Amino acid sequence: MGSHHLKLRPNYPRSRTGCLTCRVRKKKCDELKPRCAGCRRNQIACEWPSVVSDPLPVFIHHDSPPSTSVTINDPGQSDHSVVTSDLLAHGGSVLGIIQPKPQALNTVDRAAGLTPLSLLLLRHYVQETGPALAMRTPSDSPFLTTVLPLAYMDDLLMHSLLALSGTHLAYKQGSDHGILHATALHYSKALSGLRHEFAHLQDGTSPQEPRLLLVLMIICHYESLSADVGGAVFSHLKAGRQLALSLQSRLKSQPDRRTIDNEIAGFALEIYAYLLFVNNVTPYGAISNRTLPFDDFVLSLDSLSSFSTFGTMFAGAHELFELIPQISLLASQSIAEESAGQKTPSSELLARAEDLSARISSWTMAETRCTGRPGDWEGKLLAAAALQQGLHIYLATAKAGSTVKDPAVAVQIQGHVDAILHITEMLTDSEFDCTLLWPCVIGGSCMVIPEQQRNFTLRVLNNRHRMKHLKTICDTLQLLWDDDSPSSYGPHGLSVVMARNRHYLAIT
């Protein structure tokens, strides 16, 4: 073997049930309490996980507005199969819109007539995929009430919806070849149509900009649900950014936002901002092809709040989502300071972190954002609570730089992980589970207890939506959990593992 040397791995397993300090450091633990030999030898604090009886944050217990308390799974909500039947068989107006009859869509020159399975994909979109995308009931979701009627008249948009539905249905049915083929055809039509329209687009003046951004955002969802790990989502988001900036500028100069084009623009901009936020799960710039600029309008979404569709993706917690990019930038600064040889974070960084921590902890949801069914208030609060917990983890790891060395910080992070898992259980089978993926990925990157890792994986893989990218997320986290390096922990560790394995997961 010449001058090459093998670095032999120790012949003992690394800690699976030891103290939190050894788990975070990914070191062997002899499990002696109250202080294991490794912590005594290194003269560091030895911390052990504790049972959390009520890990929910304090604000969950604030008085809710006067309403009748009901369970999150409201038995009175519309049955999706009934909605599908009425939409596609009877041409009714269950969602408050006039629907065309199926035969009007099933001609060979229309998107829904492209293949014998196309109407099946449309039915699945109405019944399963569309309702899974929003933090609203199907009868109140713009993915059905706004996007679907437009798609009946716009074949480019319809191709994108059918591709999205197809990739969802194909995975649920075990990669059915017929569905995969139909999906590929619709996806190809959507991409070729986009290229054609972009080639003839005049910057800042085209009335096609709102629908093109909407189509791009649907295609982003397709890439994510297809378990794309090559970064296609980020290419589409980069293309969408120019449209988003142009639309934002146009909307500023048009105070009357009641036109259909402006409503489409407002909804497409919200989806763009949401996808930009939730795909920040690492320090900013850690992976170049996942890095997108944070423009002013996404750092403060108040300009979109007057649209009737606003809140579809954020469910009353957009101020919390706005903190994600700021923490991502702080994490990047922390690692840069560490790389420059700085032993402790700068006072400027600590001040920013303190401000962000206060904003996370003090945030509460305005009662005016509780609309719809009485049980929506509880669901929105729980979803926002999970987001708060994820933000606390993101911020704690951002301050720590490349490695969490302080056992006390690891214990705090573990408490937030416990809370996220508890909330996830409470929101099972609720439409308010749509925004749980980001905090779950952030929390998952800091899971060091094997039983939690196993339970988390089972819960995600058995999610009611059965989407392929959920398996990809679990596979990526497993790569992180299996890595012995102490730096393979938290969002920074996630970026290292993704870059090493070229496994760039995308989140919706």
Coordinates of C-alpha atoms in Angstrom, one line a residue:
M1 CA 0.0 0.0 0.0
G2 CA 3.1 2.3 -0.2
S3 CA 3.0 5.5 1.7
H4 CA -0.8 5.5 2.1
H5 CA -2.1 4.9 5.5
L6 CA -5.6 3.7 6.6
K7 CA -7.3 5.5 9.5
L8 CA -8.8 2.6 11.4
R9 CA -12.1 3.1 13.1
P10 CA -12.2 2.2 16.8
N11 CA -13.6 -1.3 17.5
Y12 CA -16.4 0.0 19.7
P13 CA -19.7 1.4 18.6
R14 CA -20.2 5.2 19.1
S15 CA -22.7 6.2 21.7
R16 CA -26.4 5.6 21.1
T17 CA -27.7 5.9 24.6
G18 CA -25.0 8.0 26.3
C19 CA -25.0 11.6 27.5
L20 CA -26.0 14.4 25.2
T21 CA -22.5 15.8 25.4
C22 CA -21.0 12.6 23.9
R23 CA -23.8 12.3 21.3
V24 CA -23.3 15.8 20.0
R25 CA -19.5 15.3 20.0
K26 CA -20.1 11.8 18.5
K27 CA -17.8 10.2 21.0
K28 CA -18.0 6.9 22.9
C29 CA -19.8 7.2 26.2
D30 CA -19.4 4.8 29.2
E31 CA -22.8 6.0 30.4
L32 CA -21.7 6.6 34.0
K33 CA -23.9 9.1 35.8
P34 CA -23.9 11.8 36.8
R35 CA -20.7 12.4 34.9
C36 CA -19.2 10.0 32.3
A37 CA -15.5 9.3 32.0
G38 CA -15.2 11.2 28.7
C39 CA -16.6 14.4 30.2
R40 CA -14.5 14.0 33.3
R41 CA -11.4 13.5 31.1
N42 CA -12.1 16.5 28.9
Q43 CA -13.3 18.6 31.9
I44 CA -16.6 19.6 30.3
A45 CA -20.2 19.5 31.5
C46 CA -21.9 16.2 31.2
E47 CA -25.6 16.6 30.3
W48 CA -28.3 13.9 30.1
P49 CA -31.6 14.1 28.2
S50 CA -34.6 14.7 30.5
V51 CA -38.2 13.8 30.0
V52 CA -40.2 16.8 28.9
S53 CA -43.8 16.6 30.2
D54 CA -45.1 19.7 28.3
P55 CA -42.6 20.9 25.8
L56 CA -45.0 23.4 24.1
P57 CA -43.9 27.0 24.3
V58 CA -45.7 29.3 26.7
F59 CA -47.6 31.3 24.1
I60 CA -49.5 28.2 23.1
H61 CA -51.4 28.5 26.3
H62 CA -52.5 32.2 25.8
D63 CA -56.2 32.7 25.8
S64 CA -57.6 32.1 22.3
P65 CA -60.4 34.2 20.8
P66 CA -64.0 33.5 21.8
S67 CA -65.0 30.4 19.8
T68 CA -66.2 26.9 20.1
S69 CA -63.3 24.6 20.7
V70 CA -63.3 21.7 18.3
T71 CA -60.7 19.1 17.3
I72 CA -58.3 19.9 14.5
N73 CA -59.7 17.1 12.4
D74 CA -63.1 18.7 12.0
P75 CA -65.6 16.0 11.0
G76 CA -67.7 18.6 9.2
Q77 CA -65.0 19.5 6.6
S78 CA -65.7 18.7 2.9
D79 CA -64.8 15.3 1.7
H80 CA -62.3 15.5 -1.0
S81 CA -63.9 12.7 -3.1
V82 CA -67.2 14.6 -3.1
V83 CA -65.4 17.7 -4.2
T84 CA -63.7 15.7 -7.0
S85 CA -66.9 14.2 -8.1
D86 CA -68.7 17.5 -8.2
L87 CA -65.8 19.3 -10.1
L88 CA -65.1 16.7 -12.7
A89 CA -68.4 14.9 -13.2
H90 CA -71.1 17.5 -12.6
G91 CA -69.4 20.8 -13.4
G92 CA -70.8 22.3 -10.3
S93 CA -69.6 25.3 -8.3
V94 CA -68.7 23.6 -4.9
L95 CA -65.7 26.0 -4.7
G96 CA -67.6 29.0 -5.8
I97 CA -66.5 28.9 -9.4
I98 CA -68.1 27.5 -12.6
Q99 CA -66.3 24.4 -13.7
P100 CA -66.2 23.0 -17.3
K101 CA -67.5 19.5 -17.9
P102 CA -64.8 16.8 -18.4
Q103 CA -65.5 16.4 -22.1
A104 CA -64.6 20.1 -22.6
L105 CA -61.1 19.3 -21.4
N106 CA -60.6 15.8 -23.0
T107 CA -60.0 16.8 -26.6
V108 CA -56.6 15.9 -28.0
D109 CA -55.6 19.5 -28.5
R110 CA -56.0 20.3 -24.8
A111 CA -53.6 19.5 -22.0
A112 CA -56.1 17.3 -20.1
G113 CA -56.5 15.2 -23.3
L114 CA -52.8 14.6 -23.9
T115 CA -52.9 11.0 -22.6
P116 CA -55.6 8.6 -21.6
L117 CA -54.5 9.1 -18.0
S118 CA -54.5 12.9 -18.0
L119 CA -58.0 13.2 -16.5
L120 CA -57.0 10.8 -13.8
L121 CA -54.1 13.1 -13.0
L122 CA -56.5 16.0 -12.9
R123 CA -58.9 14.2 -10.6
H124 CA -55.9 13.3 -8.3
Y125 CA -54.8 17.0 -8.2
V126 CA -58.3 18.1 -7.0
Q127 CA -58.6 15.2 -4.5
E128 CA -55.1 14.8 -3.1
T129 CA -52.3 17.0 -4.4
G130 CA -54.0 20.4 -4.4
P131 CA -55.3 20.2 -0.9
A132 CA -51.9 19.1 0.4
L133 CA -50.2 22.3 -0.7
A134 CA -52.0 24.9 1.4
M135 CA -52.6 25.7 5.1
R136 CA -56.3 25.9 4.2
T137 CA -59.3 23.6 3.7
P138 CA -59.9 22.6 0.0
S139 CA -62.9 24.9 -0.4
D140 CA -60.7 27.8 0.7
S141 CA -57.4 26.9 -1.0
P142 CA -56.3 29.1 -3.9
F143 CA -54.6 26.0 -5.4
L144 CA -58.2 24.9 -6.1
T145 CA -60.3 28.1 -6.2
T146 CA -57.9 30.3 -8.1
V147 CA -55.3 28.1 -9.9
L148 CA -57.6 25.4 -11.1
P149 CA -60.1 27.6 -13.0
L150 CA -57.2 29.3 -14.7
A151 CA -55.7 26.0 -15.7
Y152 CA -59.0 25.0 -17.4
M153 CA -58.4 27.9 -19.8
D154 CA -54.5 27.8 -19.8
D155 CA -52.9 24.6 -21.1
L156 CA -49.4 25.6 -20.0
L157 CA -50.7 25.9 -16.4
M158 CA -52.7 22.7 -16.8
H159 CA -49.6 20.8 -17.9
S160 CA -47.7 21.9 -14.8
L161 CA -50.6 20.9 -12.5
L162 CA -50.9 17.5 -14.2
A163 CA -47.1 16.9 -14.0
L164 CA -47.2 17.8 -10.3
S165 CA -50.2 15.6 -9.6
G166 CA -48.7 12.8 -11.7
T167 CA -45.4 12.6 -9.8
H168 CA -47.4 12.5 -6.5
L169 CA -49.7 9.8 -7.8
A170 CA -46.9 7.7 -9.3
Y171 CA -45.1 7.5 -6.0
K172 CA -48.3 6.6 -4.1
Q173 CA -49.0 3.8 -6.6
G174 CA -45.5 2.3 -6.6
S175 CA -44.1 4.1 -9.6
D176 CA -46.8 3.0 -12.0
H177 CA -45.2 3.1 -15.5
G178 CA -48.3 4.4 -17.3
I179 CA -48.6 7.3 -14.8
L180 CA -44.9 8.0 -15.0
H181 CA -45.1 8.2 -18.8
A182 CA -48.1 10.5 -18.7
T183 CA -46.4 12.7 -16.1
A184 CA -43.2 12.9 -18.1
L185 CA -45.2 14.1 -21.2
H186 CA -46.9 16.8 -19.2
Y187 CA -43.7 17.9 -17.6
S188 CA -42.0 18.1 -21.0
K189 CA -44.9 20.1 -22.4
A190 CA -44.7 22.5 -19.4
L191 CA -41.0 23.1 -19.7
S192 CA -41.1 23.5 -23.5
G193 CA -44.0 25.9 -23.1
L194 CA -42.1 28.0 -20.5
R195 CA -39.0 28.2 -22.7
H196 CA -41.1 29.4 -25.6
E197 CA -42.9 32.1 -23.5
F198 CA -39.7 33.3 -21.9
A199 CA -38.1 33.7 -25.3
H200 CA -40.8 36.1 -26.2
L201 CA -41.1 37.9 -22.8
Q202 CA -40.5 41.6 -22.7
D203 CA -39.0 42.5 -19.3
G204 CA -41.3 44.5 -17.0
T205 CA -44.1 45.0 -19.5
S206 CA -45.6 41.6 -20.3
P207 CA -49.1 40.8 -18.9
Q208 CA -47.9 37.2 -19.0
E209 CA -45.5 37.7 -16.0
P210 CA -48.0 36.7 -13.3
R211 CA -49.1 33.4 -14.9
L212 CA -45.5 32.5 -15.8
L213 CA -44.3 33.0 -12.2
L214 CA -47.3 30.9 -11.1
V215 CA -46.3 28.1 -13.6
L216 CA -42.7 28.3 -12.4
M217 CA -43.8 27.9 -8.8
I218 CA -45.9 24.9 -9.6
I219 CA -42.9 23.4 -11.5
C220 CA -40.8 24.0 -8.3
H221 CA -43.3 21.9 -6.4
Y222 CA -43.1 19.2 -9.1
E223 CA -39.3 19.1 -8.8
S224 CA -39.5 18.9 -5.0
L225 CA -42.2 16.1 -5.0
S226 CA -40.1 14.2 -7.6
A227 CA -37.3 14.1 -5.0
D228 CA -35.0 16.2 -7.1
V229 CA -31.5 16.3 -5.5
G230 CA -29.7 18.0 -8.4
G231 CA -30.8 21.5 -7.6
A232 CA -33.5 22.0 -10.3
V233 CA -35.8 23.8 -7.8
F234 CA -33.2 26.4 -7.3
S235 CA -32.7 27.0 -11.0
H236 CA -36.4 27.6 -11.4
L237 CA -36.4 29.9 -8.3
K238 CA -33.5 31.9 -9.9
A239 CA -35.5 32.2 -13.1
G240 CA -38.6 33.2 -11.1
R241 CA -36.7 35.9 -9.1
Q242 CA -36.6 38.3 -12.1
L243 CA -40.3 37.9 -12.6
A244 CA -40.9 38.3 -8.9
L245 CA -38.9 41.6 -8.8
S246 CA -40.7 42.9 -11.8
L247 CA -44.2 42.0 -10.4
Q248 CA -43.3 43.5 -7.0
S249 CA -42.3 46.8 -8.7
R250 CA -45.5 46.8 -10.8
L251 CA -47.7 46.1 -7.8
K252 CA -46.2 49.0 -5.9
S253 CA -47.4 51.4 -8.6
Q254 CA -50.9 49.9 -8.8
P255 CA -52.8 50.6 -5.6
D256 CA -55.9 48.8 -6.9
R257 CA -55.2 45.1 -6.5
R258 CA -58.6 43.8 -7.2
T259 CA -57.8 42.7 -10.8
I260 CA -57.4 39.0 -11.5
D261 CA -53.8 39.4 -12.8
N262 CA -52.8 41.2 -9.6
E263 CA -54.4 38.5 -7.5
I264 CA -52.5 35.8 -9.4
A265 CA -49.3 37.9 -9.0
G266 CA -49.9 38.2 -5.2
F267 CA -50.4 34.5 -4.8
A268 CA -47.4 33.6 -7.0
L269 CA -45.2 36.0 -5.0
E270 CA -46.3 34.4 -1.8
I271 CA -45.4 30.9 -3.1
Y272 CA -42.0 32.3 -4.3
A273 CA -41.3 33.8 -0.9
Y274 CA -42.4 30.6 0.9
L275 CA -40.2 28.3 -1.2
L276 CA -37.3 30.7 -0.7
F277 CA -37.7 30.6 3.0
V278 CA -38.2 26.9 3.6
N279 CA -35.3 25.9 1.3
N280 CA -32.9 27.7 3.7
V281 CA -31.8 24.9 6.0
T282 CA -28.1 25.6 6.0
P283 CA -25.9 28.7 6.6
Y284 CA -26.3 31.2 3.8
G285 CA -23.9 30.4 0.9
A286 CA -22.8 27.1 2.3
I287 CA -23.9 25.4 -0.9
S288 CA -23.5 27.7 -3.9
N289 CA -26.2 26.1 -6.2
R290 CA -28.7 26.3 -3.3
T291 CA -28.0 30.0 -2.7
L292 CA -30.5 32.7 -3.7
P293 CA -30.5 36.4 -2.9
F294 CA -32.8 37.8 -0.2
D295 CA -34.6 40.8 -1.8
D296 CA -36.2 43.4 0.3
F297 CA -39.8 42.4 -0.3
V298 CA -39.2 38.8 1.0
L299 CA -37.7 40.2 4.2
S300 CA -41.0 42.0 4.9
L301 CA -44.1 40.5 3.3
D302 CA -46.4 43.3 4.4
S303 CA -46.7 44.4 0.8
L304 CA -48.6 41.2 0.0
S305 CA -50.9 41.2 3.0
S306 CA -53.7 43.0 1.2
F307 CA -54.3 40.2 -1.2
S308 CA -57.2 37.9 -0.5
T309 CA -55.0 34.8 -1.0
F310 CA -52.4 36.0 1.5
G311 CA -51.7 33.5 4.3
T312 CA -52.2 30.4 2.2
M313 CA -48.6 29.4 2.7
F314 CA -47.9 31.1 6.1
A315 CA -51.2 30.7 8.0
G316 CA -50.8 33.9 10.1
A317 CA -47.1 33.4 10.9
H318 CA -45.3 35.2 8.1
E319 CA -43.3 37.3 10.5
L320 CA -41.6 34.1 11.8
F321 CA -40.9 32.9 8.2
E322 CA -39.2 36.3 7.6
L323 CA -36.6 35.5 10.3
I324 CA -35.3 32.4 8.5
P325 CA -33.1 34.3 6.0
Q326 CA -31.8 36.6 8.7
I327 CA -30.7 33.6 10.8
S328 CA -29.2 32.0 7.7
L329 CA -27.1 35.1 7.1
L330 CA -26.0 35.2 10.8
A331 CA -24.9 31.6 10.6
S332 CA -22.8 32.5 7.5
Q333 CA -21.2 35.4 9.4
S334 CA -20.5 33.1 12.4
I335 CA -18.6 30.6 10.3
A336 CA -16.7 33.3 8.5
E337 CA -15.5 34.7 11.8
E338 CA -14.5 31.3 13.0
S339 CA -12.6 30.7 9.7
A340 CA -10.8 34.0 10.3
G341 CA -9.4 32.6 13.6
Q342 CA -11.9 34.4 15.9
K343 CA -12.3 32.3 19.0
T344 CA -15.6 33.8 20.1
P345 CA -18.4 35.5 18.2
S346 CA -18.1 39.2 17.7
S347 CA -20.2 41.6 19.8
E348 CA -22.0 42.7 16.7
L349 CA -23.0 39.1 15.9
L350 CA -24.1 38.4 19.5
A351 CA -26.2 41.6 19.5
R352 CA -28.0 40.5 16.3
A353 CA -28.5 37.0 17.7
E354 CA -30.0 38.5 20.9
D355 CA -32.4 40.6 18.9
L356 CA -33.5 37.6 16.8
S357 CA -34.0 35.5 19.9
A358 CA -36.2 38.1 21.4
R359 CA -38.3 38.4 18.2
I360 CA -38.8 34.7 18.1
S361 CA -39.8 34.4 21.7
S362 CA -42.0 37.4 21.9
W363 CA -44.0 36.7 18.7
T364 CA -47.7 36.0 19.1
M365 CA -50.4 35.5 16.5
A366 CA -52.9 38.3 16.0
E367 CA -56.4 37.2 16.7
T368 CA -57.5 38.8 13.5
R369 CA -55.7 36.0 11.6
C370 CA -58.1 33.5 12.9
T371 CA -60.7 33.0 10.2
G372 CA -62.6 30.0 8.9
R373 CA -63.6 27.0 11.2
P374 CA -63.4 27.5 14.9
G375 CA -60.6 24.8 15.2
D376 CA -58.3 26.7 12.8
W377 CA -57.1 28.9 15.7
E378 CA -55.6 25.9 17.5
G379 CA -54.1 24.5 14.4
K380 CA -52.5 27.7 13.4
L381 CA -51.0 28.2 16.8
L382 CA -49.5 24.7 16.9
A383 CA -48.0 25.1 13.4
A384 CA -46.5 28.5 14.4
A385 CA -45.2 26.9 17.6
A386 CA -43.3 24.3 15.7
L387 CA -41.8 27.0 13.5
Q388 CA -40.7 28.9 16.6
Q389 CA -39.0 25.8 18.0
G390 CA -37.2 25.3 14.6
L391 CA -36.1 29.0 14.6
H392 CA -34.6 28.6 18.1
I393 CA -32.6 25.6 16.9
Y394 CA -31.5 27.4 13.8
L395 CA -30.4 30.4 15.8
A396 CA -28.6 28.4 18.5
T397 CA -26.6 26.5 15.9
A398 CA -25.9 29.7 13.9
K399 CA -24.3 31.3 17.0
A400 CA -22.2 28.2 17.6
G401 CA -20.5 28.3 14.1
S402 CA -19.4 25.0 12.6
T403 CA -19.7 22.9 15.8
V404 CA -21.9 23.1 18.9
K405 CA -19.3 22.7 21.7
D406 CA -21.3 23.9 24.7
P407 CA -23.2 21.0 26.3
A408 CA -25.8 23.5 27.8
V409 CA -26.6 24.6 24.2
A410 CA -27.0 21.0 23.2
V411 CA -29.5 20.5 26.0
Q412 CA -31.5 23.5 25.0
I413 CA -31.6 22.3 21.4
Q414 CA -32.8 18.9 22.6
G415 CA -35.7 20.5 24.3
H416 CA -36.7 22.3 21.1
V417 CA -36.4 19.0 19.2
D418 CA -38.7 17.3 21.8
A419 CA -41.2 20.1 21.3
I420 CA -41.2 19.8 17.5
L421 CA -41.9 16.1 17.7
H422 CA -44.7 16.6 20.2
I423 CA -46.4 19.2 18.0
T424 CA -46.0 17.0 14.9
E425 CA -47.9 14.3 16.7
M426 CA -50.7 16.7 17.6
L427 CA -51.0 18.0 14.0
T428 CA -51.1 14.6 12.4
D429 CA -53.8 14.5 9.6
S430 CA -54.4 18.2 9.8
E431 CA -54.1 20.6 6.9
F432 CA -51.9 22.6 9.2
D433 CA -49.1 20.1 8.9
C434 CA -48.1 21.7 5.6
T435 CA -45.5 24.0 7.1
L436 CA -44.0 21.4 9.5
L437 CA -41.4 20.2 7.1
W438 CA -38.9 23.1 7.6
P439 CA -38.9 22.8 11.5
C440 CA -38.8 19.0 11.2
V441 CA -35.6 19.2 9.0
I442 CA -34.0 21.7 11.3
G443 CA -34.9 19.6 14.3
G444 CA -33.9 16.4 12.6
S445 CA -30.4 17.7 11.9
C446 CA -29.9 17.9 15.7
M447 CA -31.5 14.6 16.6
V448 CA -28.9 12.5 18.6
I449 CA -31.3 10.0 20.3
P450 CA -31.6 6.9 18.1
E451 CA -35.2 6.2 19.2
Q452 CA -36.2 9.7 18.2
Q453 CA -34.5 9.3 14.9
R454 CA -36.4 6.0 14.2
N455 CA -39.7 7.4 15.3
F456 CA -39.2 10.6 13.3
T457 CA -38.4 8.5 10.1
L458 CA -41.4 6.3 10.6
R459 CA -43.7 9.3 11.1
V460 CA -42.4 11.2 8.1
L461 CA -42.5 8.1 5.8
N462 CA -46.1 7.3 6.9
N463 CA -47.3 10.8 6.4
R464 CA -50.8 10.9 4.9
H465 CA -49.6 12.7 1.8
R466 CA -47.1 10.0 0.8
M467 CA -44.7 12.2 -1.1
K468 CA -41.4 11.0 -2.5
H469 CA -39.4 13.9 -1.3
L470 CA -40.2 12.9 2.3
K471 CA -38.2 9.8 1.8
T472 CA -35.3 11.8 0.3
I473 CA -35.3 14.1 3.4
C474 CA -35.2 11.0 5.7
D475 CA -32.3 9.5 3.6
T476 CA -30.4 12.8 3.8
L477 CA -30.8 13.0 7.6
Q478 CA -29.8 9.4 7.9
L479 CA -26.5 10.3 6.2
L480 CA -26.0 13.0 8.8
W481 CA -26.9 10.8 11.7
D482 CA -24.5 8.0 10.5
D483 CA -21.6 10.4 10.1
D484 CA -19.1 10.2 13.0
S485 CA -17.7 13.7 12.7
P486 CA -18.6 16.1 15.5
S487 CA -19.3 18.7 12.9
S488 CA -22.0 16.5 11.4
Y489 CA -24.7 18.1 13.6
G490 CA -27.2 20.8 12.9
P491 CA -27.8 22.9 9.7
H492 CA -24.1 23.4 9.1
G493 CA -23.5 19.6 9.4
L494 CA -26.4 19.1 7.0
S495 CA -24.7 21.4 4.4
V496 CA -21.5 19.4 4.7
V497 CA -23.2 16.1 4.3
M498 CA -25.3 17.3 1.3
A499 CA -22.2 18.8 -0.4
R500 CA -20.2 15.6 0.2
N501 CA -22.9 13.3 -1.2
R502 CA -24.2 15.8 -3.8
H503 CA -27.6 15.3 -2.3
Y504 CA -29.3 18.7 -2.4
L505 CA -32.7 18.1 -1.0
A506 CA -35.5 20.5 -1.8
I507 CA -38.4 21.3 0.5
T508 CA -42.0 22.4 -0.2

